[in-house]
Backbone as CSV, one residue per row, in Angstrom:
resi,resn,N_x,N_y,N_z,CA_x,CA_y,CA_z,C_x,C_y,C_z
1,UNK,195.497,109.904,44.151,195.068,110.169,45.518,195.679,111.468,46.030
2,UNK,196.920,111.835,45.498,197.969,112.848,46.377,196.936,113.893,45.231
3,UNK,197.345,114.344,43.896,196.166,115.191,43.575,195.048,115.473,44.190
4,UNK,193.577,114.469,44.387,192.765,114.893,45.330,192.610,115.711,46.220
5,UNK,193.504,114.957,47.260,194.433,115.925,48.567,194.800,116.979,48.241
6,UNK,195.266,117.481,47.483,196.132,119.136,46.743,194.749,119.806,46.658
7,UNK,193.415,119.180,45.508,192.680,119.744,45.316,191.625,120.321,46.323
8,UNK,191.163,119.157,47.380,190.567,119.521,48.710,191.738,120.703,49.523
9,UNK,192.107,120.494,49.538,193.456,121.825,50.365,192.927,123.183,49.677
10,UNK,193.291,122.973,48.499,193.336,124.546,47.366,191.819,124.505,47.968
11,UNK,190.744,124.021,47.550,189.415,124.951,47.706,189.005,124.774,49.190
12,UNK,189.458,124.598,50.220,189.435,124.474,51.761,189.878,126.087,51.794
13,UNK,190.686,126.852,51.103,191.397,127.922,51.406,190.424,128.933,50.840
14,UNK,189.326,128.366,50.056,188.666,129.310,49.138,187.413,129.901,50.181
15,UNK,186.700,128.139,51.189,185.561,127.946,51.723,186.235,126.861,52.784
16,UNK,186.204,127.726,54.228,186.525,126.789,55.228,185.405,126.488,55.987
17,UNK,185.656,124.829,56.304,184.719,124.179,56.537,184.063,123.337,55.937
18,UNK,183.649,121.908,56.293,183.016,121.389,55.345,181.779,121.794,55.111
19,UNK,181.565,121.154,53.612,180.162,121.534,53.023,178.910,120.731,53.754
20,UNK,178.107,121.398,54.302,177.100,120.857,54.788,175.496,121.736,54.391
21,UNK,174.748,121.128,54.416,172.986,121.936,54.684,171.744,121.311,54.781
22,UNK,170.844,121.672,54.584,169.805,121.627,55.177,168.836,122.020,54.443
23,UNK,168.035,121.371,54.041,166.275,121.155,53.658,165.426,121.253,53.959
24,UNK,164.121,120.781,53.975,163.031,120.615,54.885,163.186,119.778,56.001
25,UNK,162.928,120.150,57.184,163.380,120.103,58.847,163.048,118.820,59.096
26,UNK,162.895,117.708,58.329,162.524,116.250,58.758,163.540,115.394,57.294
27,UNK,162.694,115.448,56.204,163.215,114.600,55.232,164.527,114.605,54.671
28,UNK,164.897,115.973,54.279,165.735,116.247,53.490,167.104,116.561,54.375
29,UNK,166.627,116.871,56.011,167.753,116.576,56.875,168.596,115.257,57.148
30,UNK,167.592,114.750,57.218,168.538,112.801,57.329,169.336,112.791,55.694
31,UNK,169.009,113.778,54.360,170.019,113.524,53.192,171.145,113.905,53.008
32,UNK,171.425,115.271,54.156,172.374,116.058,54.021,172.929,116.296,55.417
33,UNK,172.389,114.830,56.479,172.946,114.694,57.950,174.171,114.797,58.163
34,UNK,174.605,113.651,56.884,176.062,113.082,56.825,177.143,114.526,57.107
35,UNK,177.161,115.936,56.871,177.676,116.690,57.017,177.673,116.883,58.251
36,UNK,176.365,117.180,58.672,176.306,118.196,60.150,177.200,119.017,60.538
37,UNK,177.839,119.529,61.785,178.064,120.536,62.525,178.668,121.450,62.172
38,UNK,179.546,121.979,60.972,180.143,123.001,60.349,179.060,124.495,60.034
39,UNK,177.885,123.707,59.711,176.824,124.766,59.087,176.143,125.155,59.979
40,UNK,175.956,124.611,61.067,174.799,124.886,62.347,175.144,126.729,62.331
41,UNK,176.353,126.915,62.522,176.367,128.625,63.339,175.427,129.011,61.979
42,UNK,175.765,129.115,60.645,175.332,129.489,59.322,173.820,129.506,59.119
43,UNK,172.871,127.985,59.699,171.867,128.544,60.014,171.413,129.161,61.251
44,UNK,171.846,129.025,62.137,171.490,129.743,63.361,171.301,131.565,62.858
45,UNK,173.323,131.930,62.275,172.679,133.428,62.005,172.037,134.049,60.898
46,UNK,171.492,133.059,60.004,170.341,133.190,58.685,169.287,133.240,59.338
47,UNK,168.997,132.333,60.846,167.370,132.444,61.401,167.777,133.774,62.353
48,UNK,168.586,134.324,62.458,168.789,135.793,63.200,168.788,137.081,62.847
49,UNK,169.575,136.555,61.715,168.891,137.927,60.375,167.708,137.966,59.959
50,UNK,166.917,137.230,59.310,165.871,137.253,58.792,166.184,137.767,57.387
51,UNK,167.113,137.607,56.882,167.743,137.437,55.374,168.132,136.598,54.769
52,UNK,168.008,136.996,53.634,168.263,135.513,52.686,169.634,135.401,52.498
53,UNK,170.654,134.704,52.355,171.686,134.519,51.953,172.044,134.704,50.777
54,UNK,172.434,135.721,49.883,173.077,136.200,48.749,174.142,135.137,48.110
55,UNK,174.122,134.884,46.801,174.769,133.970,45.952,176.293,134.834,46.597
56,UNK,177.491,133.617,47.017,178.719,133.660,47.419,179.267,134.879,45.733
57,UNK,180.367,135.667,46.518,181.594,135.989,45.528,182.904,135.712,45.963
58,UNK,183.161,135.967,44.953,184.867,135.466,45.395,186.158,136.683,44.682
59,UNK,186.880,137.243,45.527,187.273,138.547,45.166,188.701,137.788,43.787
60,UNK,188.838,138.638,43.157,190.321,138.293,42.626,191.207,138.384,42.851
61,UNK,191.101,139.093,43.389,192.774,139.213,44.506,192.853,138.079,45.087
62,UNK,192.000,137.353,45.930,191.863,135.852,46.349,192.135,135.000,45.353
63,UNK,191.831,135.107,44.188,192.394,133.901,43.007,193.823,134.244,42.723
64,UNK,194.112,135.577,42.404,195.655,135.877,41.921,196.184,135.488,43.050
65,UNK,196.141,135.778,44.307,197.010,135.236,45.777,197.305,133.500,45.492
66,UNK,196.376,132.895,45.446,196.726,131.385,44.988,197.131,130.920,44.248
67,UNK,197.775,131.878,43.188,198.728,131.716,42.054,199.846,132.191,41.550
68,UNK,200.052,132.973,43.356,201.390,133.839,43.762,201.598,134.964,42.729
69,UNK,200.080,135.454,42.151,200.709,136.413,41.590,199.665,137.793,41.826
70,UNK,199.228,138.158,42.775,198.540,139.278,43.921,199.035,140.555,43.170
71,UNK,200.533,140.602,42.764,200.717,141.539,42.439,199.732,142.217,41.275
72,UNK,199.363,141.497,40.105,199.096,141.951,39.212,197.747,142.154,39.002
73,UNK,197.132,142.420,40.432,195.709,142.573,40.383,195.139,143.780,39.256
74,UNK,195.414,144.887,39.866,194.815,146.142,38.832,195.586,145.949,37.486
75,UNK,196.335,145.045,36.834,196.568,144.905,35.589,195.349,143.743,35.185
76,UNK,195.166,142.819,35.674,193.672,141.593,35.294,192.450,142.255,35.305
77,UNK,192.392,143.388,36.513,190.849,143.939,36.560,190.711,145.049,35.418
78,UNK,191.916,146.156,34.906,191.895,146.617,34.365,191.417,145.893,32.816
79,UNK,191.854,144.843,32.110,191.830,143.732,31.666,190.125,143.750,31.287
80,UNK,189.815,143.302,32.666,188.190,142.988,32.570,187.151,143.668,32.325
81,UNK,187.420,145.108,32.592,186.791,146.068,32.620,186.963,146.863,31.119
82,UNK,188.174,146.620,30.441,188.236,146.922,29.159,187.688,146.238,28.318
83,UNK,187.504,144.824,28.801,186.730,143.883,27.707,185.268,143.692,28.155
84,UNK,184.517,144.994,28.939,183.481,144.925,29.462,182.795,143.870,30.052
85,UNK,183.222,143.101,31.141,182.989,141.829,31.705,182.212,142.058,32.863
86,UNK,182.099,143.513,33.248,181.280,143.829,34.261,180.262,144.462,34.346
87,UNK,179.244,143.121,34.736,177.757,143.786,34.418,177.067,144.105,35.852
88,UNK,177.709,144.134,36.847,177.183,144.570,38.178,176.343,142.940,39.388
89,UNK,176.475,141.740,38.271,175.728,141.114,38.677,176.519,139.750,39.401
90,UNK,177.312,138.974,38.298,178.026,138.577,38.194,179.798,138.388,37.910
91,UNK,179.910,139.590,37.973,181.465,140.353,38.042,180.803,142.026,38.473
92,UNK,181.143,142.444,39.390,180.736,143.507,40.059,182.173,144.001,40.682
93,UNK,182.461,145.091,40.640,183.981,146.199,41.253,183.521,146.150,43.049
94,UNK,184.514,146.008,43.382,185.063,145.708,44.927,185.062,147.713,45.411
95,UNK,184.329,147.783,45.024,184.622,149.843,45.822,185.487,149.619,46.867
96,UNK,184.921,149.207,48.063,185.610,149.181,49.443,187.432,148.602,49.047
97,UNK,187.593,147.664,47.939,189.063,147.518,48.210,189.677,147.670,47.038
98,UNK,188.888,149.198,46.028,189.080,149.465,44.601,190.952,149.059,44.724
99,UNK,191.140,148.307,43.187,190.924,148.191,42.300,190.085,146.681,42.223
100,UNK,190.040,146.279,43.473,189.261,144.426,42.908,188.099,144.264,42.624
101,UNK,187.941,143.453,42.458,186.470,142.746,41.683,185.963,141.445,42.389
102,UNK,184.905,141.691,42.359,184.450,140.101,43.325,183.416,139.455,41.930
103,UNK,183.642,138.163,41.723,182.737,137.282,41.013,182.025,135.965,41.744
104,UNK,181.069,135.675,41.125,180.352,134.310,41.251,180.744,133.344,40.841
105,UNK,179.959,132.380,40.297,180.774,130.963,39.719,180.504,131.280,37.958
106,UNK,179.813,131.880,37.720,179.213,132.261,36.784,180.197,133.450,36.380
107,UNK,180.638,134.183,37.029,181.972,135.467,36.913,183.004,134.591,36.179
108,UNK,183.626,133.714,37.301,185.015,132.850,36.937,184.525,132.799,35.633
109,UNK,183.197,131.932,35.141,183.338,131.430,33.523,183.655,132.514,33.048
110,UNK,183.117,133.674,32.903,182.963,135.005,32.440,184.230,135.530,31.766
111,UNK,184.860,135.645,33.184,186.421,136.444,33.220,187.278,134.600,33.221
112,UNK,187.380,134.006,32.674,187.849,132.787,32.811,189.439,133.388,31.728
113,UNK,189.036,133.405,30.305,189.545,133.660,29.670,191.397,134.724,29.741
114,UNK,190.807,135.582,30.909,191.490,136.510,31.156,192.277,135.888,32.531
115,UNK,191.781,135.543,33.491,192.640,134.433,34.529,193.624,133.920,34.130
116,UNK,193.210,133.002,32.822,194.064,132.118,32.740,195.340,132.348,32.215
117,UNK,195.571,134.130,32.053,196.941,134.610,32.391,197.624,134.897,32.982
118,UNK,197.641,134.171,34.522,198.159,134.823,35.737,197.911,133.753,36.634
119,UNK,196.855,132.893,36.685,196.866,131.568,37.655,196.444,130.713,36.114
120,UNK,196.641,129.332,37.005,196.616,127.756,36.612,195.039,127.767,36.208
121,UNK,194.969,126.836,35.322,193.100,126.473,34.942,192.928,125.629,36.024
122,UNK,193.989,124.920,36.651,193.625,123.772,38.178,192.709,125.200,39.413
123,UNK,193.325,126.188,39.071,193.696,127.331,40.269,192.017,127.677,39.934
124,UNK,191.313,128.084,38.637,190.336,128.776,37.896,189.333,127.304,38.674
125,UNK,189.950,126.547,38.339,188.362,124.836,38.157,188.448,124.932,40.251
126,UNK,189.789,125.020,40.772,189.167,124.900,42.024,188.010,126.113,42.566
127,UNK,188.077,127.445,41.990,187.706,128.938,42.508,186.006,128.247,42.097
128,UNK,185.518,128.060,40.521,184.626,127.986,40.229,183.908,126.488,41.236
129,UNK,184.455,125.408,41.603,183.837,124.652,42.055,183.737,124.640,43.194
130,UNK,184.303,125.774,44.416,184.532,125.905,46.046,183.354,126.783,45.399
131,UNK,182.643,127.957,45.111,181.937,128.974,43.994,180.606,128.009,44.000
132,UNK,180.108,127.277,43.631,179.516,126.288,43.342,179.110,125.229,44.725
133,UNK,179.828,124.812,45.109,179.345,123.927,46.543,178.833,125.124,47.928
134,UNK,179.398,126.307,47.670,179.085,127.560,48.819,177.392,127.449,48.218
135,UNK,177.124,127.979,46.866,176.132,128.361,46.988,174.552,126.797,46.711
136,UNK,175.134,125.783,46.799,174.262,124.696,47.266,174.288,124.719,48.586
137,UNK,175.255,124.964,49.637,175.054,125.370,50.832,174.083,126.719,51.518
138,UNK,174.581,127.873,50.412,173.244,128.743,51.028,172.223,128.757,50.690
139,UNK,172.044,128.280,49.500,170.626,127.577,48.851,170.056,126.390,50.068
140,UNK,170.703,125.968,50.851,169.527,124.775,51.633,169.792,125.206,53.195
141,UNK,170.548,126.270,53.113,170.431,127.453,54.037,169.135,127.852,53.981
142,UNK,169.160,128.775,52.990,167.713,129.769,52.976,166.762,128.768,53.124
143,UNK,166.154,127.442,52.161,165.423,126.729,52.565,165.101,126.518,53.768
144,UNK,165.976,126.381,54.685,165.453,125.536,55.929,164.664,126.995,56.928
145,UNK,165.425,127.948,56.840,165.428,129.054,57.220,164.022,129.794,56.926
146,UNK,163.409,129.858,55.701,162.569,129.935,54.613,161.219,129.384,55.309
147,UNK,161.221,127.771,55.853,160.941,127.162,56.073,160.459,127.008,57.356
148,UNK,161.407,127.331,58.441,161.326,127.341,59.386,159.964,128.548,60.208
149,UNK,160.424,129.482,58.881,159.601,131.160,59.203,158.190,130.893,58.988
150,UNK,157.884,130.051,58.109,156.575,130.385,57.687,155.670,129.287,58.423
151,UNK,156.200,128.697,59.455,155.453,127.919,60.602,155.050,128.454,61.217
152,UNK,153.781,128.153,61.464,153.191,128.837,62.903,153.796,128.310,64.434
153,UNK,153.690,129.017,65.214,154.240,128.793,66.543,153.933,127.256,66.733
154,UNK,152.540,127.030,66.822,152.145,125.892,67.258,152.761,124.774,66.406
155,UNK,153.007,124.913,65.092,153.711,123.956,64.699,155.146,123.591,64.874
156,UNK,155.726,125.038,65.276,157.070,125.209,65.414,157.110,123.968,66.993
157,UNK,156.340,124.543,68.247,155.861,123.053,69.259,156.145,122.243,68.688
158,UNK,155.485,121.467,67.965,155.487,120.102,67.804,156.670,119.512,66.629
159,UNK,157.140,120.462,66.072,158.642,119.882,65.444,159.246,120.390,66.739
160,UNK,159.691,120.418,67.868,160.589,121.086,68.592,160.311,119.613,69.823
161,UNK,159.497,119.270,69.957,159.242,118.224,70.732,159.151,116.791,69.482
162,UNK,159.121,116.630,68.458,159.659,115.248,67.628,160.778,115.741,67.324
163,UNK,161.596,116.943,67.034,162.618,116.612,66.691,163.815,116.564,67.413
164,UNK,165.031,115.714,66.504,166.444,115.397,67.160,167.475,117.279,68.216
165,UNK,168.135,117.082,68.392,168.834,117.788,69.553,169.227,119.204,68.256
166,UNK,169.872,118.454,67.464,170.255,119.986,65.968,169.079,120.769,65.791
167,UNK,167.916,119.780,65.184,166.974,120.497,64.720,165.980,121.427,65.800
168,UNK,165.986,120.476,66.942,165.467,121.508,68.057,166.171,123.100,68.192
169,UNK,167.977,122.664,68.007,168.240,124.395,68.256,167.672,125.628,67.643
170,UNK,167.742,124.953,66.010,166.762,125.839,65.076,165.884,126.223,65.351
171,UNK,164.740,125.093,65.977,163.219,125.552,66.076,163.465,126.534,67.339
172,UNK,164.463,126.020,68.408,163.926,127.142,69.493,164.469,128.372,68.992
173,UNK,165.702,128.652,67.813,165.926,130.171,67.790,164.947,130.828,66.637
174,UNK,164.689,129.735,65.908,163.007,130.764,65.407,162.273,131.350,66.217
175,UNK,161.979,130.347,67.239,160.631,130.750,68.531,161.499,132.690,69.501
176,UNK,162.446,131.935,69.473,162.842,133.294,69.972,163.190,134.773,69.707
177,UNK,163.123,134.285,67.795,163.735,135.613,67.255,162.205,136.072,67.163
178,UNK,161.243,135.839,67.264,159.622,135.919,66.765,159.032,136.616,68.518
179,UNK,160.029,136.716,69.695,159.620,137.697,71.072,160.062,139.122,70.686
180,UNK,158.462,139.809,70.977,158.781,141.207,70.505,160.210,142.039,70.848
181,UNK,160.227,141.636,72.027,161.912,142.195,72.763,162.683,141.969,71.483
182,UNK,162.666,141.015,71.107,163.727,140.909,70.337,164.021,141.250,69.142
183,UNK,162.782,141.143,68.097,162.308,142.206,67.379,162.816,143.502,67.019
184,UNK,162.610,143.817,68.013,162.355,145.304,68.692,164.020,145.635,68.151
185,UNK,164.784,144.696,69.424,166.225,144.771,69.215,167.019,144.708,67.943
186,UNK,166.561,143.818,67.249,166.892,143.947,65.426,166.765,144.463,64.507
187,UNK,165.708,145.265,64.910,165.618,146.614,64.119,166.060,147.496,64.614
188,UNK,165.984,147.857,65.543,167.428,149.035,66.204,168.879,148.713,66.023
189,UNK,168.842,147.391,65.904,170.690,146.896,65.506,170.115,147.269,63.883
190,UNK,169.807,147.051,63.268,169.587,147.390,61.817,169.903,148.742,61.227
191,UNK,168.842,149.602,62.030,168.801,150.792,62.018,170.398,151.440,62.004
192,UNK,170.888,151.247,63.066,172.418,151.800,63.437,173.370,151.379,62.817
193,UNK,173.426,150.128,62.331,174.339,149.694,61.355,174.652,150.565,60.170
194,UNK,173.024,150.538,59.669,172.900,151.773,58.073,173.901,152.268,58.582
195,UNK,172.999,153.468,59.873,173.487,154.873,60.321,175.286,154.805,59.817
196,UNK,175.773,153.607,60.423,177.477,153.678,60.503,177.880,153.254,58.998
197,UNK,177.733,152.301,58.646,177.832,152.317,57.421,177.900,153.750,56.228
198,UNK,176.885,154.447,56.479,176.945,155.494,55.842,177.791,156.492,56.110
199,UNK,178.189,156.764,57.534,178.909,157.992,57.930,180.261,157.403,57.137
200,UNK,180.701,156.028,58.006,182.261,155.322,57.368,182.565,155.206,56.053
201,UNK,181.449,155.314,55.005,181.750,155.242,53.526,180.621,156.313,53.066
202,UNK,180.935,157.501,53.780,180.221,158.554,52.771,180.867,159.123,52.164
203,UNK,181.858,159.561,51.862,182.725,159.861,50.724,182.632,158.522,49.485
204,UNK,182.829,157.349,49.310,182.877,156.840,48.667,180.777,156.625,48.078
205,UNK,180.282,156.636,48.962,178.802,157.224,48.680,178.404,158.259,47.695
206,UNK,179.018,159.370,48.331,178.769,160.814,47.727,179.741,161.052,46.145
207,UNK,180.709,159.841,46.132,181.350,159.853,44.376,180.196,159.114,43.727
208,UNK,179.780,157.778,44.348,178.792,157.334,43.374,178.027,157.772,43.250
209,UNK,177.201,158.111,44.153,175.968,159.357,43.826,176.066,160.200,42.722
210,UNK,177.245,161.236,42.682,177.430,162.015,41.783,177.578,161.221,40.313
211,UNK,178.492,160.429,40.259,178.569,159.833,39.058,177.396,159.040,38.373
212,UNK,176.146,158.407,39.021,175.473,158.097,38.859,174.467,159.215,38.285
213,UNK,174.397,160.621,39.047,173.661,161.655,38.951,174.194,161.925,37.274
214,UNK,175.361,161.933,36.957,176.120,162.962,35.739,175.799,162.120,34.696
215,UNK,175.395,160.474,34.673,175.492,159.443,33.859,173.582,159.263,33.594
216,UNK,173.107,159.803,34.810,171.358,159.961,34.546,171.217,161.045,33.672
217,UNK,171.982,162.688,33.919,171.623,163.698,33.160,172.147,163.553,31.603
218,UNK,173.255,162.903,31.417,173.238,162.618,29.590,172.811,161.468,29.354
């Protein structure tokens, strides 16, 4: 029992909050009720973006930290990158906080081998399985979300008047992200974001560019 407890703790630190989501807006909600209210903000700002939710990563520096040993990050990534473990997809380089690396659940297996010189396989099985319950969560994320979009107004009505008090919030912030005003407003927040994004990491832009450019010409 006291194990358990250790183990819920360790991957609580990985993914806070309980695991909860969401399906199709009637059936598959009463399967995955038992969770509720942790995930609500999660779909609320998936129906605000109008994006899909990207498979979770998990940086290494976050795994070495839980195995008190942070220090030896650019010696593990160095590690990984010598034994070519990075294919951009599933172990992909952290630019913004070079030297780290962010992986999937599919990474951990990957780079597993090499972890398990610096943290616990308890430390590796919690990363890959907090790794794993995130992305059944944004998987019935996007569904509902997915789901929600491709209703017509009029139907969006009539789930909004049968359904319970949760599912109504959803339907009304579909109905609302779909007023041109608002629209309007999300693509101008879109727009400006790039804009900043680019000015704040154009140097780190303008190396990849080049290196990308020097690696196209041979």
């Amino acid at each position: 029992m006291k194990n358990n407890q250790e183990g819920s703790t360790v991957k609580n630190k990985f993914f806070t909050g309980q695991i909860c989501a969401y399906a199709q807006i009637r059936s598959l909600w009463q399967e995955w009720g038992i969770y509720m209210d942790k995930t609500d903000e999660k779909v609320i700002a998936s129906i605000r973006s109008r994006e899909t939710l990207c498979e979770p990563f998990l940086k290494v520096s976050k795994i070495l930290d839980m195995g008190g040993t942070g220090n030896y990050i650019s010696l593990c990534n160095d590690r990984n990158a010598e034994a070519e473990l990075v294919d951009g997809e599933d172990v992909r380089m952290d630019f913004v906080n070079f030297p780290d690396m962010e992986l999937t659940a599919a990474g951990v297996r990957i780079c597993r081998n090499i972890l398990d010189s610096y943290v616990s396989e308890d430390i590796i099985a919690d990363a890959h399985e907090a790794l794993c319950e995130e992305k059944v969560v944004r998987t019935h994320i996007n569904i509902i979300s997915q789901t929600l979009c491709e209703i017509n107004i009029y139907g969006l009505v009539r789930a909004y008047i049968k359904s319970d008090a949760r599912i109504r919030r959803f339907v009304a912030e579909e109905i609302c992200q779909r007023f041109i005003p608002v629209r309007c407003f999300r693509a101008i927040r879109n727009m400006y974001y790039g804009i900043f994004v680019r000015i704040k990491y154009r140097g780190l832009i303008s190396v990849c560019g080049r290196i990308a450019a020097e690696n196209y010409v041979k």
